[in-house]
């Protein structure tokens, strides 16, 4: 069984940097992806679609495989007491990462950090990669997250270098909107390649469609791992 890397320090291998999103509407559709890609990615991301359909069972299904962590991407955004209540419940699920919108403010982020405990990394979401944003907007939200003692930041690869400079080495940076060179960008606006994201300061990359839509998803994941290892 793989020893999961603590989310407050950098991943130790290229594979552990890769997060695969389970963007499907049912547990039945998610399970084959977990079975196929366990051992080839570092974490599985459970977002609103799957969590709305299956709830905590989606997390438990991933944990049954034992060697891959869970990134629970719920983007909590509410008053501090409500965010704290949700984070406290989620703490019992044993996920490695949980997202909270940085725009909810410092108090809500602090409430999430305190309620989630030391084993769950609270990631502050800056600006979605489907939206345009300025580096100043993103770095200001990143500074709020640092002041709230969050464990990490979610930002586009195009802002990763600026965020790294703003928050220093301690916070983990998770970058969605990853597309290998030549891949279709789809509905994403601010995209970078896997190697470029890591070179800019990201610790983890979220890679969905380039793996999911590949003729051989396992080979696609291995190619990304190889790209990261070569940089």
PDB file of N, CA and C in Angstrom, residues 111-182:
ATOM      1  N   UNK A 111     -12.201  29.061   9.842  1.00  0.00           N
ATOM      2  CA  UNK A 111     -13.161  28.123  10.421  1.00  0.00           C
ATOM      3  C   UNK A 111     -13.010  26.744   9.809  1.00  0.00           C
ATOM      4  N   UNK A 112     -12.791  26.702   8.501  1.00  0.00           N
ATOM      5  CA  UNK A 112     -12.603  25.417   7.822  1.00  0.00           C
ATOM      6  C   UNK A 112     -11.332  24.727   8.296  1.00  0.00           C
ATOM      7  N   UNK A 113     -10.244  25.487   8.406  1.00  0.00           N
ATOM      8  CA  UNK A 113      -8.961  24.921   8.844  1.00  0.00           C
ATOM      9  C   UNK A 113      -9.089  24.324  10.237  1.00  0.00           C
ATOM     10  N   UNK A 114      -9.707  25.059  11.135  1.00  0.00           N
ATOM     11  CA  UNK A 114      -9.844  24.583  12.510  1.00  0.00           C
ATOM     12  C   UNK A 114     -10.732  23.343  12.582  1.00  0.00           C
ATOM     13  N   UNK A 115     -11.838  23.343  11.845  1.00  0.00           N
ATOM     14  CA  UNK A 115     -12.780  22.232  11.910  1.00  0.00           C
ATOM     15  C   UNK A 115     -12.255  20.978  11.219  1.00  0.00           C
ATOM     16  N   UNK A 116     -11.468  21.159  10.171  1.00  0.00           N
ATOM     17  CA  UNK A 116     -10.984  20.007   9.402  1.00  0.00           C
ATOM     18  C   UNK A 116      -9.870  19.257  10.110  1.00  0.00           C
ATOM     19  N   UNK A 117      -9.128  19.927  10.977  1.00  0.00           N
ATOM     20  CA  UNK A 117      -8.038  19.257  11.671  1.00  0.00           C
ATOM     21  C   UNK A 117      -6.783  19.159  10.829  1.00  0.00           C
ATOM     22  N   UNK A 118      -5.746  18.610  11.399  1.00  0.00           N
ATOM     23  CA  UNK A 118      -4.428  18.608  10.759  1.00  0.00           C
ATOM     24  C   UNK A 118      -4.276  17.581   9.645  1.00  0.00           C
ATOM     25  N   UNK A 119      -5.162  16.600   9.567  1.00  0.00           N
ATOM     26  CA  UNK A 119      -5.004  15.550   8.559  1.00  0.00           C
ATOM     27  C   UNK A 119      -5.655  15.889   7.227  1.00  0.00           C
ATOM     28  N   UNK A 120      -6.469  16.946   7.188  1.00  0.00           N
ATOM     29  CA  UNK A 120      -7.120  17.355   5.946  1.00  0.00           C
ATOM     30  C   UNK A 120      -6.616  18.728   5.548  1.00  0.00           C
ATOM     31  N   UNK A 121      -6.053  18.815   4.357  1.00  0.00           N
ATOM     32  CA  UNK A 121      -5.512  20.074   3.857  1.00  0.00           C
ATOM     33  C   UNK A 121      -6.649  20.915   3.278  1.00  0.00           C
ATOM     34  N   UNK A 122      -6.863  22.102   3.852  1.00  0.00           N
ATOM     35  CA  UNK A 122      -7.835  23.029   3.290  1.00  0.00           C
ATOM     36  C   UNK A 122      -7.168  23.795   2.154  1.00  0.00           C
ATOM     37  N   UNK A 123      -7.746  23.670   0.970  1.00  0.00           N
ATOM     38  CA  UNK A 123      -7.256  24.377  -0.202  1.00  0.00           C
ATOM     39  C   UNK A 123      -8.180  25.550  -0.494  1.00  0.00           C
ATOM     40  N   UNK A 124      -7.615  26.727  -0.584  1.00  0.00           N
ATOM     41  CA  UNK A 124      -8.392  27.915  -0.898  1.00  0.00           C
ATOM     42  C   UNK A 124      -8.455  28.099  -2.410  1.00  0.00           C
ATOM     43  N   UNK A 125      -9.663  28.098  -2.953  1.00  0.00           N
ATOM     44  CA  UNK A 125      -9.859  28.279  -4.393  1.00  0.00           C
ATOM     45  C   UNK A 125      -9.809  29.773  -4.702  1.00  0.00           C
ATOM     46  N   UNK A 126      -8.934  30.173  -5.609  1.00  0.00           N
ATOM     47  CA  UNK A 126      -8.802  31.591  -5.952  1.00  0.00           C
ATOM     48  C   UNK A 126      -9.808  31.950  -7.052  1.00  0.00           C
ATOM     49  N   UNK A 127      -9.451  31.775  -8.297  1.00  0.00           N
ATOM     50  CA  UNK A 127     -10.355  32.024  -9.420  1.00  0.00           C
ATOM     51  C   UNK A 127     -10.451  30.759 -10.276  1.00  0.00           C
ATOM     52  N   UNK A 128     -11.649  30.422 -10.711  1.00  0.00           N
ATOM     53  CA  UNK A 128     -11.842  29.239 -11.533  1.00  0.00           C
ATOM     54  C   UNK A 128     -11.119  29.400 -12.864  1.00  0.00           C
ATOM     55  N   UNK A 129     -10.600  28.293 -13.395  1.00  0.00           N
ATOM     56  CA  UNK A 129      -9.844  28.363 -14.648  1.00  0.00           C
ATOM     57  C   UNK A 129     -10.740  28.592 -15.856  1.00  0.00           C
ATOM     58  N   UNK A 130     -12.053  28.511 -15.684  1.00  0.00           N
ATOM     59  CA  UNK A 130     -12.976  28.825 -16.773  1.00  0.00           C
ATOM     60  C   UNK A 130     -13.247  30.327 -16.850  1.00  0.00           C
ATOM     61  N   UNK A 131     -12.695  31.099 -15.892  1.00  0.00           N
ATOM     62  CA  UNK A 131     -12.908  32.540 -15.840  1.00  0.00           C
ATOM     63  C   UNK A 131     -11.595  33.268 -16.097  1.00  0.00           C
ATOM     64  N   UNK A 132     -11.724  34.493 -16.594  1.00  0.00           N
ATOM     65  CA  UNK A 132     -10.534  35.327 -16.719  1.00  0.00           C
ATOM     66  C   UNK A 132     -10.209  35.915 -15.346  1.00  0.00           C
ATOM     67  N   UNK A 133      -8.941  36.228 -15.134  1.00  0.00           N
ATOM     68  CA  UNK A 133      -8.518  36.794 -13.848  1.00  0.00           C
ATOM     69  C   UNK A 133      -7.174  37.456 -14.022  1.00  0.00           C
ATOM     70  N   UNK A 134      -6.897  38.441 -13.182  1.00  0.00           N
ATOM     71  CA  UNK A 134      -5.586  39.083 -13.191  1.00  0.00           C
ATOM     72  C   UNK A 134      -4.708  38.449 -12.129  1.00  0.00           C
ATOM     73  N   UNK A 135      -3.397  38.449 -12.331  1.00  0.00           N
ATOM     74  CA  UNK A 135      -2.504  37.907 -11.295  1.00  0.00           C
ATOM     75  C   UNK A 135      -2.689  38.577  -9.945  1.00  0.00           C
ATOM     76  N   UNK A 136      -2.960  39.894  -9.949  1.00  0.00           N
ATOM     77  CA  UNK A 136      -3.136  40.603  -8.678  1.00  0.00           C
ATOM     78  C   UNK A 136      -4.345  40.076  -7.910  1.00  0.00           C
ATOM     79  N   UNK A 137      -5.448  39.777  -8.620  1.00  0.00           N
ATOM     80  CA  UNK A 137      -6.640  39.231  -7.974  1.00  0.00           C
ATOM     81  C   UNK A 137      -6.315  37.896  -7.312  1.00  0.00           C
ATOM     82  N   UNK A 138      -5.619  37.057  -8.046  1.00  0.00           N
ATOM     83  CA  UNK A 138      -5.317  35.712  -7.564  1.00  0.00           C
ATOM     84  C   UNK A 138      -4.339  35.759  -6.393  1.00  0.00           C
ATOM     85  N   UNK A 139      -3.291  36.550  -6.515  1.00  0.00           N
ATOM     86  CA  UNK A 139      -2.298  36.589  -5.438  1.00  0.00           C
ATOM     87  C   UNK A 139      -2.866  37.208  -4.158  1.00  0.00           C
ATOM     88  N   UNK A 140      -3.779  38.151  -4.276  1.00  0.00           N
ATOM     89  CA  UNK A 140      -4.383  38.728  -3.083  1.00  0.00           C
ATOM     90  C   UNK A 140      -5.203  37.676  -2.343  1.00  0.00           C
ATOM     91  N   UNK A 141      -5.962  36.864  -3.076  1.00  0.00           N
ATOM     92  CA  UNK A 141      -6.717  35.785  -2.444  1.00  0.00           C
ATOM     93  C   UNK A 141      -5.769  34.744  -1.841  1.00  0.00           C
ATOM     94  N   UNK A 142      -4.651  34.496  -2.507  1.00  0.00           N
ATOM     95  CA  UNK A 142      -3.662  33.554  -1.974  1.00  0.00           C
ATOM     96  C   UNK A 142      -3.085  34.054  -0.652  1.00  0.00           C
ATOM     97  N   UNK A 143      -2.847  35.338  -0.551  1.00  0.00           N
ATOM     98  CA  UNK A 143      -2.326  35.899   0.702  1.00  0.00           C
ATOM     99  C   UNK A 143      -3.345  35.759   1.831  1.00  0.00           C
ATOM    100  N   UNK A 144      -4.623  35.945   1.512  1.00  0.00           N
ATOM    101  CA  UNK A 144      -5.678  35.745   2.521  1.00  0.00           C
ATOM    102  C   UNK A 144      -5.656  34.298   3.008  1.00  0.00           C
ATOM    103  N   UNK A 145      -5.492  33.368   2.088  1.00  0.00           N
ATOM    104  CA  UNK A 145      -5.438  31.949   2.453  1.00  0.00           C
ATOM    105  C   UNK A 145      -4.247  31.649   3.354  1.00  0.00           C
ATOM    106  N   UNK A 146      -3.106  32.258   3.063  1.00  0.00           N
ATOM    107  CA  UNK A 146      -1.921  32.061   3.910  1.00  0.00           C
ATOM    108  C   UNK A 146      -2.165  32.610   5.316  1.00  0.00           C
ATOM    109  N   UNK A 147      -2.775  33.788   5.380  1.00  0.00           N
ATOM    110  CA  UNK A 147      -3.062  34.391   6.681  1.00  0.00           C
ATOM    111  C   UNK A 147      -4.057  33.546   7.487  1.00  0.00           C
ATOM    112  N   UNK A 148      -4.913  32.805   6.781  1.00  0.00           N
ATOM    113  CA  UNK A 148      -5.900  31.951   7.452  1.00  0.00           C
ATOM    114  C   UNK A 148      -5.345  30.573   7.787  1.00  0.00           C
ATOM    115  N   UNK A 149      -4.060  30.355   7.505  1.00  0.00           N
ATOM    116  CA  UNK A 149      -3.373  29.081   7.786  1.00  0.00           C
ATOM    117  C   UNK A 149      -3.884  27.927   6.945  1.00  0.00           C
ATOM    118  N   UNK A 150      -4.363  28.226   5.728  1.00  0.00           N
ATOM    119  CA  UNK A 150      -4.742  27.147   4.819  1.00  0.00           C
ATOM    120  C   UNK A 150      -3.497  26.341   4.437  1.00  0.00           C
ATOM    121  N   UNK A 151      -3.723  25.089   4.049  1.00  0.00           N
ATOM    122  CA  UNK A 151      -2.605  24.246   3.651  1.00  0.00           C
ATOM    123  C   UNK A 151      -2.199  24.418   2.218  1.00  0.00           C
ATOM    124  N   UNK A 152      -3.080  25.024   1.407  1.00  0.00           N
ATOM    125  CA  UNK A 152      -2.750  25.164   0.007  1.00  0.00           C
ATOM    126  C   UNK A 152      -3.690  26.090  -0.730  1.00  0.00           C
ATOM    127  N   UNK A 153      -3.391  26.249  -2.019  1.00  0.00           N
ATOM    128  CA  UNK A 153      -4.090  27.169  -2.914  1.00  0.00           C
ATOM    129  C   UNK A 153      -4.471  26.405  -4.182  1.00  0.00           C
ATOM    130  N   UNK A 154      -5.635  26.712  -4.741  1.00  0.00           N
ATOM    131  CA  UNK A 154      -5.972  26.246  -6.084  1.00  0.00           C
ATOM    132  C   UNK A 154      -5.922  27.452  -7.004  1.00  0.00           C
ATOM    133  N   UNK A 155      -5.082  27.381  -8.025  1.00  0.00           N
ATOM    134  CA  UNK A 155      -4.989  28.476  -8.988  1.00  0.00           C
ATOM    135  C   UNK A 155      -4.565  27.922 -10.338  1.00  0.00           C
ATOM    136  N   UNK A 156      -4.793  28.707 -11.375  1.00  0.00           N
ATOM    137  CA  UNK A 156      -4.370  28.303 -12.718  1.00  0.00           C
ATOM    138  C   UNK A 156      -2.855  28.301 -12.822  1.00  0.00           C
ATOM    139  N   UNK A 157      -2.357  27.500 -13.738  1.00  0.00           N
ATOM    140  CA  UNK A 157      -0.919  27.450 -13.943  1.00  0.00           C
ATOM    141  C   UNK A 157      -0.339  28.769 -14.388  1.00  0.00           C
ATOM    142  N   UNK A 158      -1.158  29.592 -15.035  1.00  0.00           N
ATOM    143  CA  UNK A 158      -0.683  30.892 -15.489  1.00  0.00           C
ATOM    144  C   UNK A 158      -0.398  31.845 -14.333  1.00  0.00           C
ATOM    145  N   UNK A 159      -0.958  31.542 -13.149  1.00  0.00           N
ATOM    146  CA  UNK A 159      -0.696  32.367 -11.971  1.00  0.00           C
ATOM    147  C   UNK A 159       0.175  31.665 -10.933  1.00  0.00           C
ATOM    148  N   UNK A 160       0.580  30.427 -11.199  1.00  0.00           N
ATOM    149  CA  UNK A 160       1.284  29.641 -10.184  1.00  0.00           C
ATOM    150  C   UNK A 160       2.582  30.299  -9.742  1.00  0.00           C
ATOM    151  N   UNK A 161       3.334  30.858 -10.673  1.00  0.00           N
ATOM    152  CA  UNK A 161       4.613  31.476 -10.310  1.00  0.00           C
ATOM    153  C   UNK A 161       4.400  32.689  -9.413  1.00  0.00           C
ATOM    154  N   UNK A 162       3.403  33.516  -9.749  1.00  0.00           N
ATOM    155  CA  UNK A 162       3.115  34.696  -8.940  1.00  0.00           C
ATOM    156  C   UNK A 162       2.614  34.300  -7.554  1.00  0.00           C
ATOM    157  N   UNK A 163       1.788  33.250  -7.497  1.00  0.00           N
ATOM    158  CA  UNK A 163       1.281  32.781  -6.209  1.00  0.00           C
ATOM    159  C   UNK A 163       2.406  32.214  -5.365  1.00  0.00           C
ATOM    160  N   UNK A 164       3.286  31.452  -5.981  1.00  0.00           N
ATOM    161  CA  UNK A 164       4.414  30.891  -5.240  1.00  0.00           C
ATOM    162  C   UNK A 164       5.276  32.001  -4.652  1.00  0.00           C
ATOM    163  N   UNK A 165       5.505  33.036  -5.422  1.00  0.00           N
ATOM    164  CA  UNK A 165       6.301  34.155  -4.929  1.00  0.00           C
ATOM    165  C   UNK A 165       5.583  34.862  -3.781  1.00  0.00           C
ATOM    166  N   UNK A 166       4.245  34.934  -3.869  1.00  0.00           N
ATOM    167  CA  UNK A 166       3.475  35.658  -2.862  1.00  0.00           C
ATOM    168  C   UNK A 166       3.360  34.903  -1.546  1.00  0.00           C
ATOM    169  N   UNK A 167       3.233  33.566  -1.603  1.00  0.00           N
ATOM    170  CA  UNK A 167       2.957  32.804  -0.377  1.00  0.00           C
ATOM    171  C   UNK A 167       4.148  32.003   0.121  1.00  0.00           C
ATOM    172  N   UNK A 168       5.230  31.909  -0.672  1.00  0.00           N
ATOM    173  CA  UNK A 168       6.392  31.167  -0.228  1.00  0.00           C
ATOM    174  C   UNK A 168       6.259  29.671  -0.453  1.00  0.00           C
ATOM    175  N   UNK A 169       7.189  28.889   0.102  1.00  0.00           N
ATOM    176  CA  UNK A 169       7.259  27.458  -0.199  1.00  0.00           C
ATOM    177  C   UNK A 169       6.334  26.572   0.613  1.00  0.00           C
ATOM    178  N   UNK A 170       5.759  27.090   1.695  1.00  0.00           N
ATOM    179  CA  UNK A 170       5.048  26.202   2.617  1.00  0.00           C
ATOM    180  C   UNK A 170       3.709  25.717   2.083  1.00  0.00           C
ATOM    181  N   UNK A 171       2.953  26.577   1.416  1.00  0.00           N
ATOM    182  CA  UNK A 171       1.632  26.183   0.939  1.00  0.00           C
ATOM    183  C   UNK A 171       1.739  25.356  -0.333  1.00  0.00           C
ATOM    184  N   UNK A 172       0.881  24.333  -0.425  1.00  0.00           N
ATOM    185  CA  UNK A 172       0.824  23.523  -1.632  1.00  0.00           C
ATOM    186  C   UNK A 172       0.000  24.248  -2.686  1.00  0.00           C
ATOM    187  N   UNK A 173       0.409  24.183  -3.934  1.00  0.00           N
ATOM    188  CA  UNK A 173      -0.339  24.772  -5.042  1.00  0.00           C
ATOM    189  C   UNK A 173      -0.891  23.654  -5.917  1.00  0.00           C
ATOM    190  N   UNK A 174      -2.204  23.668  -6.103  1.00  0.00           N
ATOM    191  CA  UNK A 174      -2.899  22.701  -6.960  1.00  0.00           C
ATOM    192  C   UNK A 174      -3.392  23.442  -8.188  1.00  0.00           C
ATOM    193  N   UNK A 175      -3.049  22.926  -9.360  1.00  0.00           N
ATOM    194  CA  UNK A 175      -3.359  23.611 -10.611  1.00  0.00           C
ATOM    195  C   UNK A 175      -4.281  22.776 -11.491  1.00  0.00           C
ATOM    196  N   UNK A 176      -5.520  23.239 -11.704  1.00  0.00           N
ATOM    197  CA  UNK A 176      -6.399  22.598 -12.697  1.00  0.00           C
ATOM    198  C   UNK A 176      -6.155  23.211 -14.071  1.00  0.00           C
ATOM    199  N   UNK A 177      -6.991  22.853 -15.044  1.00  0.00           N
ATOM    200  CA  UNK A 177      -6.841  23.413 -16.381  1.00  0.00           C
ATOM    201  C   UNK A 177      -5.558  22.972 -17.062  1.00  0.00           C
ATOM    202  N   UNK A 178      -5.169  21.724 -16.843  1.00  0.00           N
ATOM    203  CA  UNK A 178      -3.933  21.195 -17.440  1.00  0.00           C
ATOM    204  C   UNK A 178      -4.246  20.550 -18.782  1.00  0.00           C
ATOM    205  N   UNK A 179      -3.480  20.913 -19.782  1.00  0.00           N
ATOM    206  CA  UNK A 179      -3.626  20.317 -21.112  1.00  0.00           C
ATOM    207  C   UNK A 179      -2.235  20.045 -21.689  1.00  0.00           C
ATOM    208  N   UNK A 180      -1.938  18.792 -22.045  1.00  0.00           N
ATOM    209  CA  UNK A 180      -0.676  18.527 -22.740  1.00  0.00           C
ATOM    210  C   UNK A 180      -0.594  19.336 -24.030  1.00  0.00           C
ATOM    211  N   UNK A 181       0.586  19.563 -24.521  1.00  0.00           N
ATOM    212  CA  UNK A 181       0.781  20.362 -25.729  1.00  0.00           C
ATOM    213  C   UNK A 181      -0.062  19.809 -26.876  1.00  0.00           C
ATOM    214  N   UNK A 182      -0.819  20.679 -27.531  1.00  0.00           N
ATOM    215  CA  UNK A 182      -1.639  20.278 -28.666  1.00  0.00           C
ATOM    216  C   UNK A 182      -3.020  19.770 -28.330  1.00  0.00           C
TER     217      UNK A 182
END
